[in-house]
CSV table of N, CA and C in Angstrom, one decimal:
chain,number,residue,atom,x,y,z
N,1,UNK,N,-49.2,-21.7,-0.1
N,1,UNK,CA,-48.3,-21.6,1.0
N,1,UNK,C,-47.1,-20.8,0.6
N,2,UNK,N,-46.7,-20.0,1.2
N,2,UNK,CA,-45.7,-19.2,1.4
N,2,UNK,C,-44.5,-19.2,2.4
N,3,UNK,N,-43.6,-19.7,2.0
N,3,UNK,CA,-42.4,-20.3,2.8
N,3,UNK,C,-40.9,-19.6,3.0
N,4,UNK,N,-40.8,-19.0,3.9
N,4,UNK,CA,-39.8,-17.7,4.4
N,4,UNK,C,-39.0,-18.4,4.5
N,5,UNK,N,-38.2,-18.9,3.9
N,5,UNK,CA,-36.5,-19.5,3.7
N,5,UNK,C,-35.2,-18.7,4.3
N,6,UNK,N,-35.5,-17.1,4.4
N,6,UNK,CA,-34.9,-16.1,4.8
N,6,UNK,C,-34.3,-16.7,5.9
N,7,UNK,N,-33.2,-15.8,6.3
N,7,UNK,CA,-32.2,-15.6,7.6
N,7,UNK,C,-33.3,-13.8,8.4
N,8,UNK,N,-34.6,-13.7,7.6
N,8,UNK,CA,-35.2,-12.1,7.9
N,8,UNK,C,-36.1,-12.6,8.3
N,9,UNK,N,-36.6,-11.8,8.9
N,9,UNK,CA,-38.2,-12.1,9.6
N,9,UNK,C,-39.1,-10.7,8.4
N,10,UNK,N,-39.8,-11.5,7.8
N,10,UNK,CA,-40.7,-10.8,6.9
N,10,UNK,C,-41.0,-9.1,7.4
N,11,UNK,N,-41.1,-8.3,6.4
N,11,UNK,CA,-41.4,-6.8,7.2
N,11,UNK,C,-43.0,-6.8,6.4
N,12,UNK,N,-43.5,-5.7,7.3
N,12,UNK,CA,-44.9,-5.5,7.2
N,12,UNK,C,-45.7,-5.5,5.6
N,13,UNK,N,-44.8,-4.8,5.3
N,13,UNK,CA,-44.6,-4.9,3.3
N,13,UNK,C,-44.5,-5.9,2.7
N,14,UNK,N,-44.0,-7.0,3.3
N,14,UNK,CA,-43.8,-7.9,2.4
N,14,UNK,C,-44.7,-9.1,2.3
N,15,UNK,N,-45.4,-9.0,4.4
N,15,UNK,CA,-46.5,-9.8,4.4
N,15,UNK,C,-47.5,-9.3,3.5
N,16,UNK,N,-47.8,-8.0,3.6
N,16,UNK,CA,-49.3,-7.4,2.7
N,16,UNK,C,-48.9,-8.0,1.3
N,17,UNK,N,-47.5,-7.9,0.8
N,17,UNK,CA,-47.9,-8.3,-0.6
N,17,UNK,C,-48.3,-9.8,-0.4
N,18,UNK,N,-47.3,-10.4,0.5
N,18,UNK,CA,-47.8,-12.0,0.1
N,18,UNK,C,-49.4,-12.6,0.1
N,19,UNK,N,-50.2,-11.5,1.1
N,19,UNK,CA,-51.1,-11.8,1.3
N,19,UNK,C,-51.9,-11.5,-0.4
N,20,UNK,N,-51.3,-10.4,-0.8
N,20,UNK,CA,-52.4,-10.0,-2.4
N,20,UNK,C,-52.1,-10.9,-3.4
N,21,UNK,N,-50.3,-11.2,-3.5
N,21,UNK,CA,-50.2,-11.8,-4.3
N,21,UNK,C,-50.4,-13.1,-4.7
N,22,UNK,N,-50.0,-13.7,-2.9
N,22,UNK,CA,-50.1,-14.9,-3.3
N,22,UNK,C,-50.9,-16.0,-2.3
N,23,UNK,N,-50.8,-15.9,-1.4
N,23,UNK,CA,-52.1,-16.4,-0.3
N,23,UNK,C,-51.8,-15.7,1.4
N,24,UNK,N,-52.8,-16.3,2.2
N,24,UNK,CA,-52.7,-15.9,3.2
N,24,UNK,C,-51.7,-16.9,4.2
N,25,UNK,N,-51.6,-17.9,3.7
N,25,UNK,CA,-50.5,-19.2,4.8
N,25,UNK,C,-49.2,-18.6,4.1
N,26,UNK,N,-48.7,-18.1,5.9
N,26,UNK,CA,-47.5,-17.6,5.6
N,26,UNK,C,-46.4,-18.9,6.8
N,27,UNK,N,-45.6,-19.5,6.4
N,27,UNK,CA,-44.8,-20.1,7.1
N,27,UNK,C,-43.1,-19.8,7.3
N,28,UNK,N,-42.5,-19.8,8.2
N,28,UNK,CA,-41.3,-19.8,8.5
N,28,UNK,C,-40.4,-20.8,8.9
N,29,UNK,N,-39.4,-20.9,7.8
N,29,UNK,CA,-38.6,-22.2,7.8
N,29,UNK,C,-38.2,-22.0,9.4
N,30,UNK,N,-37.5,-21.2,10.0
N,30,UNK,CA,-36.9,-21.6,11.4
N,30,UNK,C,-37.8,-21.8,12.2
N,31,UNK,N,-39.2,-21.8,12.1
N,31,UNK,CA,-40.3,-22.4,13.2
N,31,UNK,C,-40.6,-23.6,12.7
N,32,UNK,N,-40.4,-23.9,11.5
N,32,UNK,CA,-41.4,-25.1,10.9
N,32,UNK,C,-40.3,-26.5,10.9
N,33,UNK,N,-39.2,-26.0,10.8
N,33,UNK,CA,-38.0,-26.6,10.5
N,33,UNK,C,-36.5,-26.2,11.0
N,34,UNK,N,-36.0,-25.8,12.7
N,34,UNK,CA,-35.5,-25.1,13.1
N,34,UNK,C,-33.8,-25.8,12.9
N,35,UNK,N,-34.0,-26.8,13.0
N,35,UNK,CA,-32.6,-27.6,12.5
N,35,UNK,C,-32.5,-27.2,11.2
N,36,UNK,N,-33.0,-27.7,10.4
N,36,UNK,CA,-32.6,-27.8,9.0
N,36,UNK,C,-32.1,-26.1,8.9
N,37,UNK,N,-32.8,-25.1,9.4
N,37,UNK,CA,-33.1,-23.4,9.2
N,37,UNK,C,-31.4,-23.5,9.8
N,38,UNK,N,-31.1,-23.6,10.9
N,38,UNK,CA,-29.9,-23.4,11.7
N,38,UNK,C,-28.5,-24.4,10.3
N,39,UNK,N,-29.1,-24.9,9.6
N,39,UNK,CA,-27.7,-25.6,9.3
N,39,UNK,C,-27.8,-24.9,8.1
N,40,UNK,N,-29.1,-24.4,7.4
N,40,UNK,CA,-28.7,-23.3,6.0
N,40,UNK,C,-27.7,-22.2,6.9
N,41,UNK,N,-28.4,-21.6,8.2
N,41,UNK,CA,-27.8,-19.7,8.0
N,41,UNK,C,-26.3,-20.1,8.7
N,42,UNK,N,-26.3,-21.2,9.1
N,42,UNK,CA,-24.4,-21.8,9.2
N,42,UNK,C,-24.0,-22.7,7.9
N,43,UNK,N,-23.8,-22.2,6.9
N,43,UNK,CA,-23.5,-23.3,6.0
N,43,UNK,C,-22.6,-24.3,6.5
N,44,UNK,N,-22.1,-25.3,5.7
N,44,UNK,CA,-20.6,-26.0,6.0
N,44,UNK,C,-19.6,-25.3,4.7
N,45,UNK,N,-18.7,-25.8,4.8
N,45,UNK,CA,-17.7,-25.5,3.5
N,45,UNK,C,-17.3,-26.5,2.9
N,46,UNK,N,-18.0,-27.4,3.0
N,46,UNK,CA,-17.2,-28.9,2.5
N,46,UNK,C,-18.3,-29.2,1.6
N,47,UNK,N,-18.3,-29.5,0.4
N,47,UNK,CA,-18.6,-30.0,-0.9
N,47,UNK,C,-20.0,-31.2,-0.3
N,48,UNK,N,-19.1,-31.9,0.0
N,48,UNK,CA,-20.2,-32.8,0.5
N,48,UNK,C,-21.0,-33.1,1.4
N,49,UNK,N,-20.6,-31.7,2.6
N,49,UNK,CA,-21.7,-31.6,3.4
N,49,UNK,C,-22.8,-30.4,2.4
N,50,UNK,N,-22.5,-29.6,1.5
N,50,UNK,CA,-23.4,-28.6,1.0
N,50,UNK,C,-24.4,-29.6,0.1
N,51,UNK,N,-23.7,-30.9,-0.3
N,51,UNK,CA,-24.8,-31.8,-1.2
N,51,UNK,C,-25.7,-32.2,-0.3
N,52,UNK,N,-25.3,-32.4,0.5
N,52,UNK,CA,-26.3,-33.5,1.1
N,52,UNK,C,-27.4,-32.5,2.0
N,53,UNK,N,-26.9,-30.9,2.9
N,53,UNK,CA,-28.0,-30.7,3.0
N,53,UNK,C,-28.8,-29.6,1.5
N,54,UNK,N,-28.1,-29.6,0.2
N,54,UNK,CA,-29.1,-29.5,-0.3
N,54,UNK,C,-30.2,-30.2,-1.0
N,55,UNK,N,-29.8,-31.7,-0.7
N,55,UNK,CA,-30.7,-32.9,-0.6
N,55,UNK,C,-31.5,-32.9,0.2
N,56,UNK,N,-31.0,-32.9,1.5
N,56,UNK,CA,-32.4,-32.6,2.7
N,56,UNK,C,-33.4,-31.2,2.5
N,57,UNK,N,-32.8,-30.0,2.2
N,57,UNK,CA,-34.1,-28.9,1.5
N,57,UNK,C,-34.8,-29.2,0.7
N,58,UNK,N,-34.2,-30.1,-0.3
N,58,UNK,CA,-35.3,-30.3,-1.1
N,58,UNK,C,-36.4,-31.6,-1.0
N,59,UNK,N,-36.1,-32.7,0.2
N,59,UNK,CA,-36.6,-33.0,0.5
N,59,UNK,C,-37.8,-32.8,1.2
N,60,UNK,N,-37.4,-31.3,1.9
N,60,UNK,CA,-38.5,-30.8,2.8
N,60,UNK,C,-39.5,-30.1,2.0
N,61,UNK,N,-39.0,-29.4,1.2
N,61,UNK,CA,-39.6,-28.8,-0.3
N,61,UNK,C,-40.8,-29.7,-0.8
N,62,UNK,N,-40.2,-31.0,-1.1
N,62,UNK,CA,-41.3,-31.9,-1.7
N,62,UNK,C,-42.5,-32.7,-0.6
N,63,UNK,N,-41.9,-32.5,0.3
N,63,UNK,CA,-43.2,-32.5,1.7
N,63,UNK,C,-44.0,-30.8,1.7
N,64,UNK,N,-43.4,-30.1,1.4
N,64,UNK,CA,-44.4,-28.5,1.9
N,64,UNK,C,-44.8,-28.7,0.5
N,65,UNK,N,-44.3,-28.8,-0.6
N,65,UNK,CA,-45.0,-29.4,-2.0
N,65,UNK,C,-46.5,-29.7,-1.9
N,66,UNK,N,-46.0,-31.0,-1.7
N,66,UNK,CA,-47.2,-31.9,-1.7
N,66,UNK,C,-48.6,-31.3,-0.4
N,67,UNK,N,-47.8,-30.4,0.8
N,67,UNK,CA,-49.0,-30.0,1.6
N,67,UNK,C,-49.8,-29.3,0.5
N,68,UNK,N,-49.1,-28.7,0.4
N,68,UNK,CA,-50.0,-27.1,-0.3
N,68,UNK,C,-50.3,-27.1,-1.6
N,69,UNK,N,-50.5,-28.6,-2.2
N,69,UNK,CA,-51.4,-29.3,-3.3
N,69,UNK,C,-50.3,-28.3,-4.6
N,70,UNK,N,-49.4,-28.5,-4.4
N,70,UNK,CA,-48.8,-28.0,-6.0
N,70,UNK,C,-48.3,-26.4,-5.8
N,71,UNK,N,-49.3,-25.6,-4.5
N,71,UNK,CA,-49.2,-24.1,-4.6
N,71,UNK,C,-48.1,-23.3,-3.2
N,72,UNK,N,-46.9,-23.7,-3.9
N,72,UNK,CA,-45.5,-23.5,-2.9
N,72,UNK,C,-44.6,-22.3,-3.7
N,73,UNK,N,-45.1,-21.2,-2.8
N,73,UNK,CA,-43.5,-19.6,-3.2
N,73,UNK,C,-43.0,-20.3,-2.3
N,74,UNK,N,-41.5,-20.5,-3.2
N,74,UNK,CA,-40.3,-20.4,-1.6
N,74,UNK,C,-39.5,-19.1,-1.5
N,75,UNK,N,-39.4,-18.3,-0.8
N,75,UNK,CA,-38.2,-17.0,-0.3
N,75,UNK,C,-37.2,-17.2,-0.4
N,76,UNK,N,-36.8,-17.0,-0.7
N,76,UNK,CA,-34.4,-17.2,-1.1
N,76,UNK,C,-34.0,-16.1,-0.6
N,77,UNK,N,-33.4,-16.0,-0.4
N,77,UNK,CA,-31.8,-17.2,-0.5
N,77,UNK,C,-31.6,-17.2,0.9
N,78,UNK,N,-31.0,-17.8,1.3
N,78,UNK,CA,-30.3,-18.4,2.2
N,78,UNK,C,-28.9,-19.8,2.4
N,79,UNK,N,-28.1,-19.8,3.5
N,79,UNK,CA,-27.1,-20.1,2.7
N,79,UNK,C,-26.1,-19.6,2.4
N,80,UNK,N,-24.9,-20.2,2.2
N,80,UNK,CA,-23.8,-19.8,1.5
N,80,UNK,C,-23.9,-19.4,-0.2
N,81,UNK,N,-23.0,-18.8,-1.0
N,81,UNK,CA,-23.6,-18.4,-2.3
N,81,UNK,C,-23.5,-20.0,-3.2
N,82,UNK,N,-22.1,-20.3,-2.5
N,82,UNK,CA,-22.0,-21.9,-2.7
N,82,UNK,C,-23.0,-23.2,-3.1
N,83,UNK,N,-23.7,-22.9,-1.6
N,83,UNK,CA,-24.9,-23.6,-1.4
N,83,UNK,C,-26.1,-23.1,-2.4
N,84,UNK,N,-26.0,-22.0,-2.6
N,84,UNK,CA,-27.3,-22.0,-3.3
N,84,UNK,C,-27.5,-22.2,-4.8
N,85,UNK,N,-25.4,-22.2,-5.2
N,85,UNK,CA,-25.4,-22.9,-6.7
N,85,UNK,C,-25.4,-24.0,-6.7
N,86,UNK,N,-25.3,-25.3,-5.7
N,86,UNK,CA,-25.4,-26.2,-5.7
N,86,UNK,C,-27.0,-26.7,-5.3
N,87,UNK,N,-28.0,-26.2,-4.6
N,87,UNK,CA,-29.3,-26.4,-4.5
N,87,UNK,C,-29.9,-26.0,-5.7
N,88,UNK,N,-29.7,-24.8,-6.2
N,88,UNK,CA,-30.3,-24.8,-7.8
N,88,UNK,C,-30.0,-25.9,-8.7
N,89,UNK,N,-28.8,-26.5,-8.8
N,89,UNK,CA,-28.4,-27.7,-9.3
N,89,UNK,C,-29.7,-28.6,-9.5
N,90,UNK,N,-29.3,-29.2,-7.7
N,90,UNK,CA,-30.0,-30.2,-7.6
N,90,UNK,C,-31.6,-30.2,-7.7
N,91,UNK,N,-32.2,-28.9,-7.7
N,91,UNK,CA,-33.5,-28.9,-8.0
N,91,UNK,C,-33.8,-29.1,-9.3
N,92,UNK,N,-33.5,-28.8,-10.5
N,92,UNK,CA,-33.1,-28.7,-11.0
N,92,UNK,C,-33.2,-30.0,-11.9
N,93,UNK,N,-32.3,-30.9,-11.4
N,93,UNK,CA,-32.1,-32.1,-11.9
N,93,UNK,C,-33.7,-32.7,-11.2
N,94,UNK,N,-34.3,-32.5,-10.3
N,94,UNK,CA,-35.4,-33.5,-9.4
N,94,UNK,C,-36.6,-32.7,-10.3
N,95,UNK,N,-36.4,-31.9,-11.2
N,95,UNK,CA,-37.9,-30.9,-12.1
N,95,UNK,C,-39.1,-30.9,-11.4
N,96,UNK,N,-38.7,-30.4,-10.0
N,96,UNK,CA,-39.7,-30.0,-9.3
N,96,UNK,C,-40.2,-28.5,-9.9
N,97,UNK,N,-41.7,-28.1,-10.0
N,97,UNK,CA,-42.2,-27.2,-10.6
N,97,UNK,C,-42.3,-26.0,-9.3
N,98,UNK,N,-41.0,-25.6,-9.0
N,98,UNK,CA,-41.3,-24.9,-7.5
N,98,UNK,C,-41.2,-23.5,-8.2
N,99,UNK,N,-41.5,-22.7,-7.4
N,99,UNK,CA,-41.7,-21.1,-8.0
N,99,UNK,C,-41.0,-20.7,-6.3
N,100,UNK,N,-39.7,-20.1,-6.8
N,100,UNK,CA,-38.8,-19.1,-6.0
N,100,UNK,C,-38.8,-17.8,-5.9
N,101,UNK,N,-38.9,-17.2,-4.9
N,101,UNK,CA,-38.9,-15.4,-4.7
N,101,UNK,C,-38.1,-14.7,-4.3
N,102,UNK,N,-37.1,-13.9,-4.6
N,102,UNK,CA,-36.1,-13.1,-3.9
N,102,UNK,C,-36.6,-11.8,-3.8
N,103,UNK,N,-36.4,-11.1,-2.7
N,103,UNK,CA,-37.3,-9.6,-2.5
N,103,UNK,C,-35.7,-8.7,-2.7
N,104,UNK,N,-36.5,-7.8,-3.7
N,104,UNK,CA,-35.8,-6.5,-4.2
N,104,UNK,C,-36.1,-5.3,-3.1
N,105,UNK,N,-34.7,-4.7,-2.6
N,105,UNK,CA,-35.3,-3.4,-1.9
N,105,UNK,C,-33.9,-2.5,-2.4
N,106,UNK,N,-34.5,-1.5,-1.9
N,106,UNK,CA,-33.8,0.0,-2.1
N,106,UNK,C,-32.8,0.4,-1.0
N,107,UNK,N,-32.2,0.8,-1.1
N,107,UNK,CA,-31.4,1.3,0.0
N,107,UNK,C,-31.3,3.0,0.2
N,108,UNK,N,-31.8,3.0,1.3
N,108,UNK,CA,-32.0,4.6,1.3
N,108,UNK,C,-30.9,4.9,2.6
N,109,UNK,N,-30.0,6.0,2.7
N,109,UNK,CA,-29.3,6.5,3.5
N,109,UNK,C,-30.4,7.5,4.2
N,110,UNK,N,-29.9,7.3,5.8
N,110,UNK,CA,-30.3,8.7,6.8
N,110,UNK,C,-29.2,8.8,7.7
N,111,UNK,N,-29.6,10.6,7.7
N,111,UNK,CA,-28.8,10.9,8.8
N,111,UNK,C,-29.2,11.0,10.3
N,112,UNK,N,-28.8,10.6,11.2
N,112,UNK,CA,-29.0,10.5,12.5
N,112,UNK,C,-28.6,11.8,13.1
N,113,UNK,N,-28.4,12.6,14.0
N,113,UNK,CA,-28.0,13.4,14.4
N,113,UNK,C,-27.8,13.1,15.8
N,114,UNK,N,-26.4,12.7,16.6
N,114,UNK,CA,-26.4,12.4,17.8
N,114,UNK,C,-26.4,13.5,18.8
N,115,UNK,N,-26.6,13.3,20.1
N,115,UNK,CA,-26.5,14.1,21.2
N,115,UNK,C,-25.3,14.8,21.5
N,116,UNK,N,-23.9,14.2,20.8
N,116,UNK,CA,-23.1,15.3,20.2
N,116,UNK,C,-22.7,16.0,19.7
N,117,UNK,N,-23.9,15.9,18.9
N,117,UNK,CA,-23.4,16.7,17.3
N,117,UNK,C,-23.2,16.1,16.3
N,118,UNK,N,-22.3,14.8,16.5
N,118,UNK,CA,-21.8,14.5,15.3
N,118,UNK,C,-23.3,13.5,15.0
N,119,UNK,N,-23.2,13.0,13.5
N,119,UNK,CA,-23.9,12.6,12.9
N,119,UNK,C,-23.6,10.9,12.4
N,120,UNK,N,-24.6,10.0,12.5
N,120,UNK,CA,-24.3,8.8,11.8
N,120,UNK,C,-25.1,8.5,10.8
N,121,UNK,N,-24.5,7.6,9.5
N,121,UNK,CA,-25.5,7.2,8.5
N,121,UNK,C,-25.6,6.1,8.7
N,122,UNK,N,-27.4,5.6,8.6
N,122,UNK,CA,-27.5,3.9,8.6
N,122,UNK,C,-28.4,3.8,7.4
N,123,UNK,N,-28.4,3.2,6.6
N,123,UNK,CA,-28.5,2.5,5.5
N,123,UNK,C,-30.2,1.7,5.8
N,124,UNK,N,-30.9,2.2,5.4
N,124,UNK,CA,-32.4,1.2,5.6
N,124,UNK,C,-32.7,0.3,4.0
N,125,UNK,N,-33.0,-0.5,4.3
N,125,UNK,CA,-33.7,-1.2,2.9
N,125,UNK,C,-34.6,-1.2,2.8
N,126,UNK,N,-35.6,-0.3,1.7
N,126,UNK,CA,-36.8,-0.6,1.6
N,126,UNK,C,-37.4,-1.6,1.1
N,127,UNK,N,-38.1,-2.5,1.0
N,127,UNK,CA,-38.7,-3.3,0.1
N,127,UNK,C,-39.5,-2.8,-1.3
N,128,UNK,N,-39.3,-3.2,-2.2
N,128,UNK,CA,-39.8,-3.0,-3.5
N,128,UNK,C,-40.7,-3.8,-3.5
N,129,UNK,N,-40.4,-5.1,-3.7
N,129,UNK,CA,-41.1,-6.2,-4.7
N,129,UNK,C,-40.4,-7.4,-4.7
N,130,UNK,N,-40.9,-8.6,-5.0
N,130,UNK,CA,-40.6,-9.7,-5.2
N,130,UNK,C,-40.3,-10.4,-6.8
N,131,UNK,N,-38.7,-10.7,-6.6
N,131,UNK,CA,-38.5,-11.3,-8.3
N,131,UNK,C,-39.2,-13.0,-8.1
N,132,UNK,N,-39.7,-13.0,-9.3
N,132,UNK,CA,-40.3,-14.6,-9.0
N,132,UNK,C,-39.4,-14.7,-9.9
N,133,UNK,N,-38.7,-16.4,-9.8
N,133,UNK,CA,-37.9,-17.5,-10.8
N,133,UNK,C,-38.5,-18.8,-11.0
């Protein structure tokens, strides 16, 4: 199982890899889990609300765990940067054998050319590849 933790909706690239690399069950935390999803891409700022929901992720973790018999990528990050050094903590301490993915992309600049002439640049990210942790 493959678990989109992202604030992104997967791009076409990244499903094909998931599918080669690593299976076909692709899931998305904000369908599967739309509260919990909504309270990572709003963090809190308070110490002890960041503990506790990174207690509840990892709670959910050890349920989508146990679905997918041992075989769980999770997608990162999401979150405040805060939150995610405190969720690494706590995983951490629970020696769950989870395998994490952060997707590497490129940034390519284009030029737009508008109907006045002038010109805008927008920034596309390409997808590379997936760092596994």
């Amino acid at each position: 199982m493959f678990l989109n933790c992202t604030a992104h909706k997967l791009t076409e690239e990244q499903i094909n890899t998931i599918r080669e690399l690593y299976t076909e069950v692709i899931v998305e935390l904000k369908d599967d889990n739309s509260i919990l999803h909504s309270k990572l891409v709003n963090c809190p700022s308070e110490i002890g609300e960041l503990q506790e929901l990174a207690r509840n992720l990892l709670e959910y973790l050890k349920v989508k765990y146990s679905e997918s018999k041992g075989k769980l990528v999770i997608h990162f990050p999401i979150g405040s940067p805060a939150f995610n050094a405190l969720f690494f903590r706590h995983q951490e301490r629970e020696n769950l054998p989870l395998c994490f993915v952060f997707s590497h992309t490129e940034r390519k600049s284009v030029d737009e050319k508008q109907e006045d002439g002038s010109v805008i640049k927008r920034s596309i990210f390409q997808f590379v590849k997936f760092i596994e942790i």
